[in-house]
């Protein structure tokens, strides 16, 4: 693991491994290293410390991935595990899968088979390559399973487990109700505000696009007269400064810990996001979602009606927000029953024999 979503989505697997006889350790690449993007989640989700932290930090894609490959290979040679689990679609995921398969060690990919079919996204390259390096592919849904089979991956390698984000939400929602008090902190009422997040490279590193997204959020605030709260990802924070973007009518706050974020998300009237995990969580929590992108690797959310694609043009963002505000919120959760972590561990155990 190496980034915020990987920590959150592997936490349910780690919780099970903590009480299992299988021996395991955590290798952290250090892709995310700021307290608010990394350590806070270990503390709050009560995860054991990583045995190794490569501390690769930031850099170009090749630099960052290259440093990870070198570091991971050396640790795997020393530890010689039976299986390495990677999660999602980050540079950490790709480096983990690639270094492992080249050493002849089995790779398990948690959240396999997602496709946006947009090769301009670094994540699309990472997830596709990780899938094709993997021996055990843990697909969240039947749809992601079918995608993998269509790409020629043998059926025997693919397991539909559900997405571990459901486990994470189920395990932490009640706790968040008791332990977090973000509504008071940000002076908002349940159902009386919008939650926004945007951090994708293709959105926030592109000045024109990022400005259009901010304008869209400002227009949403003006049109519906409700606060828009945006916990700003570290990449996006840097770009707001670089591009000297003036923000009016949108509340920019620091990235939140998981319990606080879950509370803010579950009480929001509507979510506007370009995050993968947030599209899923909104769907699970019954909160309508407007996705600030032109495609999604989570088409299940569009099919059940919890989510729509708005792209990044301000007027379109407002239009889609209006559409979702009028929506019945009784869609089914397509991402599983909250036992994905258990299934992953069971399958790994059977594989090791
Ligand atoms: C990465 C993943 C993305 C995932 C996101 C989750 C890749 C290619 N991208 O994007 O798929 O959705 O994590 O949040 O793997 N920075 C800090 N502190 C940190 C980490 C980053 O200040 O702890 C800043 C640095 O300026 C860095 C920038 O954020 O250059 C981007 O970080 P990076 O890990 O390269 O990509 P993310 O945008 O975080
Ligand atoms: N998240 C969080 N605090 C925040 C924003 C997001 O804890 O301020 C959580 C959110 O609940 C979700 C995950 O981070 O589980 C999503 O991560 P991110 O959007 O960074 O990455 P993506 O899912 O797009 O890869």
mmCIF file of C-alpha atoms and ligand atoms in Angstrom:
data_model
loop_
_atom_site.group_PDB
_atom_site.id
_atom_site.type_symbol
_atom_site.label_atom_id
_atom_site.label_comp_id
_atom_site.label_asym_id
_atom_site.label_seq_id
_atom_site.Cartn_x
_atom_site.Cartn_y
_atom_site.Cartn_z
ATOM 1 C CA UNK A 1 0.000 0.000 0.000
ATOM 2 C CA UNK A 2 1.009 3.597 -0.378
ATOM 3 C CA UNK A 3 -1.901 6.027 -0.632
ATOM 4 C CA UNK A 4 -4.992 7.122 1.293
ATOM 5 C CA UNK A 5 -7.547 4.960 -0.580
ATOM 6 C CA UNK A 6 -5.331 1.863 -0.379
ATOM 7 C CA UNK A 7 -5.025 2.205 3.393
ATOM 8 C CA UNK A 8 -8.802 2.598 3.748
ATOM 9 C CA UNK A 9 -9.660 -0.251 1.379
ATOM 10 C CA UNK A 10 -7.042 -2.689 2.691
ATOM 11 C CA UNK A 11 -7.952 -1.993 6.324
ATOM 12 C CA UNK A 12 -10.762 -4.617 6.287
ATOM 13 C CA UNK A 13 -8.325 -7.236 4.917
ATOM 14 C CA UNK A 14 -5.714 -6.317 7.532
ATOM 15 C CA UNK A 15 -8.278 -6.555 10.336
ATOM 16 C CA UNK A 16 -8.967 -10.130 9.341
ATOM 17 C CA UNK A 17 -5.301 -11.005 8.928
ATOM 18 C CA UNK A 18 -4.619 -9.652 12.430
ATOM 19 C CA UNK A 19 -6.808 -12.447 13.832
ATOM 20 C CA UNK A 20 -5.726 -15.144 11.412
ATOM 21 C CA UNK A 21 -2.998 -17.718 11.599
ATOM 22 C CA UNK A 22 -1.606 -16.603 8.236
ATOM 23 C CA UNK A 23 1.597 -14.657 8.702
ATOM 24 C CA UNK A 24 1.655 -11.268 6.962
ATOM 25 C CA UNK A 25 3.317 -7.877 6.941
ATOM 26 C CA UNK A 26 2.583 -4.431 5.528
ATOM 27 C CA UNK A 27 4.906 -2.860 2.979
ATOM 28 C CA UNK A 28 4.200 0.868 2.604
ATOM 29 C CA UNK A 29 5.771 2.589 -0.381
ATOM 30 C CA UNK A 30 5.490 6.034 1.186
ATOM 31 C CA UNK A 31 3.726 7.448 -1.906
ATOM 32 C CA UNK A 32 1.531 9.381 0.516
ATOM 33 C CA UNK A 33 3.445 10.704 3.516
ATOM 34 C CA UNK A 34 1.719 13.855 4.808
ATOM 35 C CA UNK A 35 0.028 13.125 8.147
ATOM 36 C CA UNK A 36 -3.448 13.914 6.762
ATOM 37 C CA UNK A 37 -3.005 11.528 3.802
ATOM 38 C CA UNK A 38 -1.348 8.631 5.590
ATOM 39 C CA UNK A 39 -0.647 8.326 9.324
ATOM 40 C CA UNK A 40 -4.067 9.590 10.420
ATOM 41 C CA UNK A 41 -5.704 6.542 8.807
ATOM 42 C CA UNK A 42 -3.388 4.065 10.550
ATOM 43 C CA UNK A 43 -4.161 5.684 13.884
ATOM 44 C CA UNK A 44 -7.879 6.002 13.401
ATOM 45 C CA UNK A 45 -8.457 2.573 11.850
ATOM 46 C CA UNK A 46 -6.125 1.069 14.467
ATOM 47 C CA UNK A 47 -3.902 -0.596 11.904
ATOM 48 C CA UNK A 48 -0.545 -2.092 12.812
ATOM 49 C CA UNK A 49 2.492 -0.161 11.612
ATOM 50 C CA UNK A 50 4.047 -1.064 8.296
ATOM 51 C CA UNK A 51 7.045 -3.355 8.722
ATOM 52 C CA UNK A 52 8.732 -1.465 5.874
ATOM 53 C CA UNK A 53 8.234 2.056 4.581
ATOM 54 C CA UNK A 54 10.143 2.849 1.399
ATOM 55 C CA UNK A 55 9.547 6.577 1.794
ATOM 56 C CA UNK A 56 9.541 7.114 -1.989
ATOM 57 C CA UNK A 57 7.418 10.281 -1.738
ATOM 58 C CA UNK A 58 6.569 12.345 -4.804
ATOM 59 C CA UNK A 59 8.142 12.551 -8.259
ATOM 60 C CA UNK A 60 7.392 12.002 -11.935
ATOM 61 C CA UNK A 61 5.556 8.767 -12.697
ATOM 62 C CA UNK A 62 8.758 7.002 -13.807
ATOM 63 C CA UNK A 63 10.832 8.259 -10.876
ATOM 64 C CA UNK A 64 8.223 7.368 -8.295
ATOM 65 C CA UNK A 65 7.361 3.968 -9.802
ATOM 66 C CA UNK A 66 11.038 3.163 -10.410
ATOM 67 C CA UNK A 67 12.038 3.855 -6.817
ATOM 68 C CA UNK A 68 9.157 1.666 -5.659
ATOM 69 C CA UNK A 69 10.141 -1.226 -7.946
ATOM 70 C CA UNK A 70 13.699 -1.235 -6.629
ATOM 71 C CA UNK A 71 12.619 -1.031 -2.997
ATOM 72 C CA UNK A 72 9.847 -3.623 -3.258
ATOM 73 C CA UNK A 73 12.063 -6.118 -5.085
ATOM 74 C CA UNK A 74 14.716 -5.990 -2.411
ATOM 75 C CA UNK A 75 12.205 -6.552 0.410
ATOM 76 C CA UNK A 76 10.443 -9.398 -1.399
ATOM 77 C CA UNK A 77 13.768 -11.138 -2.017
ATOM 78 C CA UNK A 78 14.454 -10.990 1.700
ATOM 79 C CA UNK A 79 10.973 -11.971 2.915
ATOM 80 C CA UNK A 80 10.006 -14.364 0.098
ATOM 81 C CA UNK A 81 6.218 -14.317 0.703
ATOM 82 C CA UNK A 82 3.804 -16.778 -0.956
ATOM 83 C CA UNK A 83 1.440 -14.039 -2.109
ATOM 84 C CA UNK A 84 1.557 -10.251 -2.392
ATOM 85 C CA UNK A 85 -1.725 -8.323 -2.283
ATOM 86 C CA UNK A 86 -2.058 -4.982 -4.037
ATOM 87 C CA UNK A 87 -5.172 -2.791 -4.151
ATOM 88 C CA UNK A 88 -6.641 -0.391 -6.673
ATOM 89 C CA UNK A 89 -4.908 1.579 -9.397
ATOM 90 C CA UNK A 90 -2.111 3.791 -8.090
ATOM 91 C CA UNK A 91 1.583 3.797 -8.958
ATOM 92 C CA UNK A 92 2.051 1.765 -5.769
ATOM 93 C CA UNK A 93 -0.367 -0.860 -7.133
ATOM 94 C CA UNK A 94 1.500 -1.145 -10.412
ATOM 95 C CA UNK A 95 4.947 -1.253 -8.806
ATOM 96 C CA UNK A 96 3.796 -3.866 -6.292
ATOM 97 C CA UNK A 97 2.280 -6.109 -8.958
ATOM 98 C CA UNK A 98 5.179 -5.783 -11.396
ATOM 99 C CA UNK A 99 8.006 -6.307 -8.908
ATOM 100 C CA UNK A 100 6.180 -9.349 -7.480
ATOM 101 C CA UNK A 101 5.310 -11.166 -10.710
ATOM 102 C CA UNK A 102 8.881 -10.771 -11.989
ATOM 103 C CA UNK A 103 10.167 -12.576 -8.913
ATOM 104 C CA UNK A 104 7.814 -15.477 -9.634
ATOM 105 C CA UNK A 105 5.701 -14.677 -6.561
ATOM 106 C CA UNK A 106 1.891 -14.760 -6.784
ATOM 107 C CA UNK A 107 0.055 -11.443 -7.053
ATOM 108 C CA UNK A 108 -3.467 -10.871 -5.725
ATOM 109 C CA UNK A 109 -5.218 -7.733 -6.995
ATOM 110 C CA UNK A 110 -7.957 -6.398 -4.754
ATOM 111 C CA UNK A 111 -10.453 -4.344 -6.826
ATOM 112 C CA UNK A 112 -9.604 -5.966 -10.159
ATOM 113 C CA UNK A 113 -11.375 -5.464 -13.480
ATOM 114 C CA UNK A 114 -12.289 -1.767 -13.278
ATOM 115 C CA UNK A 115 -11.964 0.085 -16.589
ATOM 116 C CA UNK A 116 -12.668 3.668 -17.629
ATOM 117 C CA UNK A 117 -11.319 2.979 -21.133
ATOM 118 C CA UNK A 118 -9.565 6.349 -20.860
ATOM 119 C CA UNK A 119 -5.879 5.738 -21.421
ATOM 120 C CA UNK A 120 -5.018 9.338 -20.551
ATOM 121 C CA UNK A 121 -5.643 8.470 -16.897
ATOM 122 C CA UNK A 122 -2.516 7.117 -15.183
ATOM 123 C CA UNK A 123 -4.854 4.937 -13.114
ATOM 124 C CA UNK A 124 -6.208 3.173 -16.218
ATOM 125 C CA UNK A 125 -2.689 2.094 -17.189
ATOM 126 C CA UNK A 126 -1.931 1.013 -13.620
ATOM 127 C CA UNK A 127 -5.088 -1.041 -13.109
ATOM 128 C CA UNK A 128 -4.916 -2.759 -16.503
ATOM 129 C CA UNK A 129 -1.261 -3.748 -16.065
ATOM 130 C CA UNK A 130 -1.792 -4.837 -12.457
ATOM 131 C CA UNK A 131 -4.659 -7.100 -13.551
ATOM 132 C CA UNK A 132 -2.540 -8.714 -16.223
ATOM 133 C CA UNK A 133 0.296 -9.354 -13.742
ATOM 134 C CA UNK A 134 -2.063 -11.002 -11.253
ATOM 135 C CA UNK A 135 -2.722 -14.640 -10.345
ATOM 136 C CA UNK A 136 -5.699 -13.917 -8.088
ATOM 137 C CA UNK A 137 -8.074 -11.203 -9.298
ATOM 138 C CA UNK A 138 -10.612 -10.024 -6.714
ATOM 139 C CA UNK A 139 -13.345 -8.424 -8.822
ATOM 140 C CA UNK A 140 -15.868 -6.322 -6.880
ATOM 141 C CA UNK A 141 -18.816 -7.120 -9.171
ATOM 142 C CA UNK A 142 -19.967 -9.511 -11.908
ATOM 143 C CA UNK A 143 -19.393 -6.681 -14.364
ATOM 144 C CA UNK A 144 -15.727 -6.313 -13.441
ATOM 145 C CA UNK A 145 -15.379 -10.098 -13.622
ATOM 146 C CA UNK A 146 -16.806 -10.108 -17.166
ATOM 147 C CA UNK A 147 -14.379 -7.350 -18.172
ATOM 148 C CA UNK A 148 -11.441 -9.488 -17.074
ATOM 149 C CA UNK A 149 -12.696 -12.604 -18.827
ATOM 150 C CA UNK A 150 -13.215 -10.565 -22.026
ATOM 151 C CA UNK A 151 -9.569 -9.490 -21.811
ATOM 152 C CA UNK A 152 -8.511 -13.130 -21.893
ATOM 153 C CA UNK A 153 -7.782 -13.671 -18.204
ATOM 154 C CA UNK A 154 -8.562 -17.309 -17.304
ATOM 155 C CA UNK A 155 -11.827 -17.689 -15.370
ATOM 156 C CA UNK A 156 -10.057 -19.742 -12.707
ATOM 157 C CA UNK A 157 -8.100 -16.679 -11.580
ATOM 158 C CA UNK A 158 -11.084 -14.366 -11.106
ATOM 159 C CA UNK A 159 -13.170 -14.213 -7.898
ATOM 160 C CA UNK A 160 -16.153 -11.937 -7.297
ATOM 161 C CA UNK A 161 -15.739 -10.741 -3.711
ATOM 162 C CA UNK A 162 -17.527 -7.381 -3.515
ATOM 163 C CA UNK A 163 -15.521 -4.237 -2.860
ATOM 164 C CA UNK A 164 -13.763 -3.855 0.487
ATOM 165 C CA UNK A 165 -15.017 -0.251 0.595
ATOM 166 C CA UNK A 166 -18.397 -1.687 1.681
ATOM 167 C CA UNK A 167 -16.651 -3.442 4.588
ATOM 168 C CA UNK A 168 -14.907 -0.164 5.459
ATOM 169 C CA UNK A 169 -18.156 1.831 5.378
ATOM 170 C CA UNK A 170 -20.102 -0.755 7.405
ATOM 171 C CA UNK A 171 -17.298 -1.048 9.978
ATOM 172 C CA UNK A 172 -16.867 2.698 10.454
ATOM 173 C CA UNK A 173 -20.201 4.430 9.872
ATOM 174 C CA UNK A 174 -21.635 3.817 13.338
ATOM 175 C CA UNK A 175 -18.322 4.680 14.980
ATOM 176 C CA UNK A 176 -18.204 7.912 12.971
ATOM 177 C CA UNK A 177 -21.653 8.890 14.272
ATOM 178 C CA UNK A 178 -20.354 8.611 17.826
ATOM 179 C CA UNK A 179 -16.834 9.893 17.510
ATOM 180 C CA UNK A 180 -16.864 12.657 14.906
ATOM 181 C CA UNK A 181 -18.529 16.053 15.184
ATOM 182 C CA UNK A 182 -17.794 17.642 11.834
ATOM 183 C CA UNK A 183 -21.268 19.052 11.277
ATOM 184 C CA UNK A 184 -20.858 21.277 14.330
ATOM 185 C CA UNK A 185 -17.275 22.006 13.480
ATOM 186 C CA UNK A 186 -18.146 23.299 10.008
ATOM 187 C CA UNK A 187 -21.474 24.719 11.107
ATOM 188 C CA UNK A 188 -23.632 22.746 8.662
ATOM 189 C CA UNK A 189 -26.841 20.774 9.115
ATOM 190 C CA UNK A 190 -27.594 17.253 8.017
ATOM 191 C CA UNK A 191 -28.976 17.421 4.445
ATOM 192 C CA UNK A 192 -28.203 21.138 4.273
ATOM 193 C CA UNK A 193 -24.898 21.260 2.374
ATOM 194 C CA UNK A 194 -23.003 19.772 -0.574
ATOM 195 C CA UNK A 195 -19.727 17.881 -0.241
ATOM 196 C CA UNK A 196 -17.136 18.268 -3.022
ATOM 197 C CA UNK A 197 -13.798 16.585 -3.711
ATOM 198 C CA UNK A 198 -11.508 16.927 -6.748
ATOM 199 C CA UNK A 199 -7.959 15.692 -7.075
ATOM 200 C CA UNK A 200 -7.499 13.775 -10.328
ATOM 201 C CA UNK A 201 -4.365 14.693 -12.232
ATOM 202 C CA UNK A 202 -6.284 15.312 -15.489
ATOM 203 C CA UNK A 203 -8.664 17.687 -13.658
ATOM 204 C CA UNK A 204 -6.566 19.674 -11.207
ATOM 205 C CA UNK A 205 -3.250 19.830 -13.090
ATOM 206 C CA UNK A 206 -5.083 21.376 -16.043
ATOM 207 C CA UNK A 207 -5.577 25.065 -15.188
ATOM 208 C CA UNK A 208 -8.585 25.611 -17.435
ATOM 209 C CA UNK A 209 -10.343 22.479 -16.199
ATOM 210 C CA UNK A 210 -9.668 23.072 -12.534
ATOM 211 C CA UNK A 211 -10.936 26.652 -12.835
ATOM 212 C CA UNK A 212 -14.073 25.368 -14.584
ATOM 213 C CA UNK A 213 -14.699 22.855 -11.784
ATOM 214 C CA UNK A 214 -14.328 25.544 -9.104
ATOM 215 C CA UNK A 215 -16.654 27.808 -11.098
ATOM 216 C CA UNK A 216 -19.158 24.943 -11.325
ATOM 217 C CA UNK A 217 -19.048 24.462 -7.534
ATOM 218 C CA UNK A 218 -19.508 28.203 -6.997
ATOM 219 C CA UNK A 219 -22.507 28.167 -9.326
ATOM 220 C CA UNK A 220 -23.994 25.197 -7.451
ATOM 221 C CA UNK A 221 -23.696 27.216 -4.237
ATOM 222 C CA UNK A 222 -25.396 30.265 -5.831
ATOM 223 C CA UNK A 223 -28.134 28.250 -7.538
ATOM 224 C CA UNK A 224 -29.216 26.129 -4.548
ATOM 225 C CA UNK A 225 -28.222 28.482 -1.713
ATOM 226 C CA UNK A 226 -26.438 25.777 0.300
ATOM 227 C CA UNK A 227 -22.834 25.652 1.507
ATOM 228 C CA UNK A 228 -20.362 23.625 -0.570
ATOM 229 C CA UNK A 229 -17.645 22.056 1.584
ATOM 230 C CA UNK A 230 -14.476 20.871 -0.184
ATOM 231 C CA UNK A 231 -11.776 18.994 1.767
ATOM 232 C CA UNK A 232 -8.863 19.794 -0.513
ATOM 233 C CA UNK A 233 -6.466 17.000 -1.500
ATOM 234 C CA UNK A 234 -2.759 17.898 -1.252
ATOM 235 C CA UNK A 235 -2.291 17.867 -5.039
ATOM 236 C CA UNK A 236 -5.274 20.169 -5.557
ATOM 237 C CA UNK A 237 -4.139 22.523 -2.776
ATOM 238 C CA UNK A 238 -0.848 22.979 -4.565
ATOM 239 C CA UNK A 239 -2.573 23.711 -7.876
ATOM 240 C CA UNK A 240 -4.933 26.289 -6.347
ATOM 241 C CA UNK A 241 -1.788 28.127 -5.278
ATOM 242 C CA UNK A 242 0.155 27.587 -8.545
ATOM 243 C CA UNK A 243 -2.778 28.731 -10.711
ATOM 244 C CA UNK A 244 -3.678 31.540 -8.250
ATOM 245 C CA UNK A 245 -7.313 30.400 -8.282
ATOM 246 C CA UNK A 246 -9.609 32.684 -6.303
ATOM 247 C CA UNK A 247 -12.372 30.728 -4.646
ATOM 248 C CA UNK A 248 -15.618 32.367 -3.525
ATOM 249 C CA UNK A 249 -18.644 30.599 -2.137
ATOM 250 C CA UNK A 250 -16.908 27.225 -1.687
ATOM 251 C CA UNK A 251 -15.501 26.313 1.719
ATOM 252 C CA UNK A 252 -12.017 24.928 1.304
ATOM 253 C CA UNK A 253 -10.952 22.782 4.244
ATOM 254 C CA UNK A 254 -8.017 20.470 4.957
ATOM 255 C CA UNK A 255 -8.243 16.768 4.010
ATOM 256 C CA UNK A 256 -10.271 14.957 6.672
ATOM 257 C CA UNK A 257 -9.668 11.819 8.692
ATOM 258 C CA UNK A 258 -11.877 8.881 7.674
ATOM 259 C CA UNK A 259 -14.503 9.085 10.424
ATOM 260 C CA UNK A 260 -14.995 12.813 9.879
ATOM 261 C CA UNK A 261 -15.166 12.375 6.121
ATOM 262 C CA UNK A 262 -17.705 9.543 6.404
ATOM 263 C CA UNK A 263 -19.861 11.718 8.639
ATOM 264 C CA UNK A 264 -19.679 14.666 6.266
ATOM 265 C CA UNK A 265 -20.400 12.407 3.300
ATOM 266 C CA UNK A 266 -23.302 10.471 4.826
ATOM 267 C CA UNK A 267 -25.080 13.692 5.880
ATOM 268 C CA UNK A 268 -24.521 15.603 2.632
ATOM 269 C CA UNK A 269 -27.470 16.476 0.404
ATOM 270 C CA UNK A 270 -25.342 15.678 -2.637
ATOM 271 C CA UNK A 271 -21.734 14.797 -3.397
ATOM 272 C CA UNK A 272 -19.742 16.271 -6.291
ATOM 273 C CA UNK A 273 -16.495 14.398 -6.904
ATOM 274 C CA UNK A 274 -13.872 13.047 -9.262
ATOM 275 C CA UNK A 275 -12.767 10.405 -6.725
ATOM 276 C CA UNK A 276 -13.282 6.718 -7.381
ATOM 277 C CA UNK A 277 -13.795 5.748 -3.750
ATOM 278 C CA UNK A 278 -16.184 8.627 -3.098
ATOM 279 C CA UNK A 279 -18.432 7.590 -6.024
ATOM 280 C CA UNK A 280 -18.669 4.148 -4.414
ATOM 281 C CA UNK A 281 -19.214 5.397 -0.868
ATOM 282 C CA UNK A 282 -21.943 7.843 -1.923
ATOM 283 C CA UNK A 283 -23.722 4.971 -3.663
ATOM 284 C CA UNK A 284 -23.445 2.755 -0.550
ATOM 285 C CA UNK A 285 -24.550 5.580 1.778
ATOM 286 C CA UNK A 286 -27.588 6.530 -0.325
ATOM 287 C CA UNK A 287 -26.254 10.008 -1.140
ATOM 288 C CA UNK A 288 -26.685 11.196 -4.758
ATOM 289 C CA UNK A 289 -23.424 11.784 -6.612
ATOM 290 C CA UNK A 290 -22.395 14.032 -9.501
ATOM 291 C CA UNK A 291 -19.105 12.927 -11.002
ATOM 292 C CA UNK A 292 -16.818 15.673 -12.279
ATOM 293 C CA UNK A 293 -15.460 13.517 -15.087
ATOM 294 C CA UNK A 294 -16.420 12.371 -18.582
ATOM 295 C CA UNK A 295 -16.161 8.654 -17.800
ATOM 296 C CA UNK A 296 -16.073 6.316 -14.846
ATOM 297 C CA UNK A 297 -14.595 2.910 -14.075
ATOM 298 C CA UNK A 298 -17.523 2.486 -11.656
ATOM 299 C CA UNK A 299 -20.393 2.091 -14.215
ATOM 300 C CA UNK A 300 -22.421 0.154 -11.621
ATOM 301 C CA UNK A 301 -23.163 3.498 -9.928
ATOM 302 C CA UNK A 302 -24.606 4.906 -13.166
ATOM 303 C CA UNK A 303 -26.674 1.771 -13.719
ATOM 304 C CA UNK A 304 -28.302 1.805 -10.286
ATOM 305 C CA UNK A 305 -28.901 5.564 -10.635
ATOM 306 C CA UNK A 306 -26.825 6.844 -7.697
ATOM 307 C CA UNK A 307 -24.410 8.761 -9.913
ATOM 308 C CA UNK A 308 -24.266 10.809 -13.126
ATOM 309 C CA UNK A 309 -21.336 12.054 -15.194
ATOM 310 C CA UNK A 310 -21.241 15.843 -15.443
ATOM 311 C CA UNK A 311 -17.798 16.444 -16.920
ATOM 312 C CA UNK A 312 -16.145 19.701 -15.909
ATOM 313 C CA UNK A 313 -18.185 22.499 -17.538
ATOM 314 C CA UNK A 314 -19.836 24.778 -14.930
ATOM 315 C CA UNK A 315 -23.354 24.829 -16.436
ATOM 316 C CA UNK A 316 -23.365 21.084 -16.903
ATOM 317 C CA UNK A 317 -22.313 20.608 -13.251
ATOM 318 C CA UNK A 318 -25.297 22.712 -12.116
ATOM 319 C CA UNK A 319 -27.655 20.869 -14.471
ATOM 320 C CA UNK A 320 -26.562 17.442 -13.232
ATOM 321 C CA UNK A 321 -26.740 18.589 -9.605
ATOM 322 C CA UNK A 322 -30.361 19.623 -10.162
ATOM 323 C CA UNK A 323 -31.121 16.303 -11.820
ATOM 324 C CA UNK A 324 -29.664 14.350 -8.885
ATOM 325 C CA UNK A 325 -31.399 16.487 -6.248
ATOM 326 C CA UNK A 326 -34.739 15.341 -7.635
ATOM 327 C CA UNK A 327 -33.768 11.705 -7.520
ATOM 328 C CA UNK A 328 -35.353 8.896 -5.483
ATOM 329 C CA UNK A 329 -32.607 7.566 -3.232
ATOM 330 C CA UNK A 330 -33.642 3.917 -3.044
ATOM 331 C CA UNK A 331 -31.056 2.371 -5.337
ATOM 332 C CA UNK A 332 -29.457 -0.983 -4.431
ATOM 333 C CA UNK A 333 -25.793 -1.187 -3.415
ATOM 334 C CA UNK A 334 -23.997 -3.059 -6.215
ATOM 335 C CA UNK A 335 -20.661 -3.386 -4.385
ATOM 336 C CA UNK A 336 -21.372 -6.310 -2.075
ATOM 337 C CA UNK A 337 -22.328 -7.258 1.469
ATOM 338 C CA UNK A 338 -19.358 -5.989 3.468
ATOM 339 C CA UNK A 339 -17.603 -9.365 3.591
ATOM 340 C CA UNK A 340 -15.147 -8.803 0.748
ATOM 341 C CA UNK A 341 -12.155 -8.779 3.112
ATOM 342 C CA UNK A 342 -13.130 -12.181 4.512
ATOM 343 C CA UNK A 343 -13.452 -13.630 1.023
ATOM 344 C CA UNK A 344 -10.074 -12.287 -0.070
ATOM 345 C CA UNK A 345 -8.307 -13.863 2.917
ATOM 346 C CA UNK A 346 -10.145 -17.184 2.471
ATOM 347 C CA UNK A 347 -9.156 -17.394 -1.201
ATOM 348 C CA UNK A 348 -5.516 -16.512 -0.427
ATOM 349 C CA UNK A 349 -5.444 -19.232 2.240
ATOM 350 C CA UNK A 350 -6.828 -21.833 -0.188
ATOM 351 C CA UNK A 351 -4.269 -20.774 -2.778
ATOM 352 C CA UNK A 352 -1.365 -21.196 -0.380
ATOM 353 C CA UNK A 353 -2.776 -24.580 0.604
HETATM 354 C C1 LIG B 1 -2.493 9.270 -6.108
HETATM 355 C C2 LIG B 1 -2.902 8.255 -7.171
HETATM 356 C C3 LIG B 1 -4.383 8.430 -7.484
HETATM 357 C C4 LIG B 1 -5.230 8.340 -6.239
HETATM 358 C C5 LIG B 1 -4.716 9.323 -5.189
HETATM 359 C C6 LIG B 1 -5.458 9.089 -3.912
HETATM 360 C C7 LIG B 1 -1.207 7.648 -8.858
HETATM 361 C C8 LIG B 1 -0.749 7.859 -10.237
HETATM 362 N N1 LIG B 1 -2.164 8.487 -8.418
HETATM 363 O O1 LIG B 1 -2.668 10.558 -6.654
HETATM 364 O O2 LIG B 1 -4.776 7.380 -8.371
HETATM 365 O O3 LIG B 1 -6.551 8.654 -6.569
HETATM 366 O O4 LIG B 1 -3.314 9.096 -4.950
HETATM 367 O O5 LIG B 1 -5.503 10.209 -3.104
HETATM 368 O O6 LIG B 1 -0.743 6.769 -8.180
HETATM 369 N N2 LIG B 1 1.630 15.210 -1.888
HETATM 370 C C9 LIG B 1 1.809 15.699 -0.628
HETATM 371 N N3 LIG B 1 1.746 14.834 0.424
HETATM 372 C C10 LIG B 1 1.511 13.517 0.263
HETATM 373 C C11 LIG B 1 1.332 13.019 -1.029
HETATM 374 C C12 LIG B 1 1.384 13.872 -2.097
HETATM 375 O O7 LIG B 1 2.029 16.886 -0.421
HETATM 376 O O8 LIG B 1 1.441 12.795 1.262
HETATM 377 C C13 LIG B 1 1.620 16.145 -3.049
HETATM 378 C C14 LIG B 1 2.937 16.264 -3.755
HETATM 379 O O9 LIG B 1 3.035 17.572 -4.199
HETATM 380 C C15 LIG B 1 2.756 15.347 -4.956
HETATM 381 C C16 LIG B 1 1.271 15.460 -5.262
HETATM 382 O O10 LIG B 1 0.664 15.654 -3.989
HETATM 383 O O11 LIG B 1 3.540 15.730 -6.056
HETATM 384 C C17 LIG B 1 0.684 14.246 -5.942
HETATM 385 O O12 LIG B 1 0.933 13.047 -5.189
HETATM 386 P P1 LIG B 1 0.950 11.618 -5.922
HETATM 387 O O13 LIG B 1 1.044 10.529 -4.925
HETATM 388 O O14 LIG B 1 1.965 11.610 -7.025
HETATM 389 O O15 LIG B 1 -0.436 11.548 -6.636
HETATM 390 P P2 LIG B 1 -1.905 11.814 -6.077
HETATM 391 O O16 LIG B 1 -2.471 12.977 -6.801
HETATM 392 O O17 LIG B 1 -1.893 11.839 -4.603
HETATM 393 N N1 LIG B 2 -11.347 10.497 2.131
HETATM 394 C C1 LIG B 2 -11.008 10.862 3.430
HETATM 395 N N2 LIG B 2 -10.804 12.197 3.692
HETATM 396 C C2 LIG B 2 -10.940 13.154 2.742
HETATM 397 C C3 LIG B 2 -11.293 12.754 1.426
HETATM 398 C C4 LIG B 2 -11.480 11.414 1.143
HETATM 399 O O1 LIG B 2 -10.892 10.020 4.325
HETATM 400 O O2 LIG B 2 -10.764 14.336 3.044
HETATM 401 C C5 LIG B 2 -11.530 9.047 1.831
HETATM 402 C C6 LIG B 2 -12.872 8.694 1.231
HETATM 403 O O3 LIG B 2 -13.781 8.363 2.243
HETATM 404 C C7 LIG B 2 -12.537 7.498 0.354
HETATM 405 C C8 LIG B 2 -11.096 7.707 -0.021
HETATM 406 O O4 LIG B 2 -10.589 8.713 0.843
HETATM 407 O O5 LIG B 2 -12.637 6.272 1.067
HETATM 408 C C9 LIG B 2 -10.975 8.160 -1.453
HETATM 409 O O6 LIG B 2 -9.670 8.498 -1.720
HETATM 410 P P1 LIG B 2 -9.248 9.481 -2.895
HETATM 411 O O7 LIG B 2 -10.405 10.298 -3.321
HETATM 412 O O8 LIG B 2 -8.024 10.179 -2.439
HETATM 413 O O9 LIG B 2 -8.775 8.475 -4.035
HETATM 414 P P2 LIG B 2 -9.525 7.625 -5.162
HETATM 415 O O10 LIG B 2 -10.597 6.817 -4.530
HETATM 416 O O11 LIG B 2 -10.017 8.588 -6.191
HETATM 417 O O12 LIG B 2 -8.421 6.793 -5.718
#
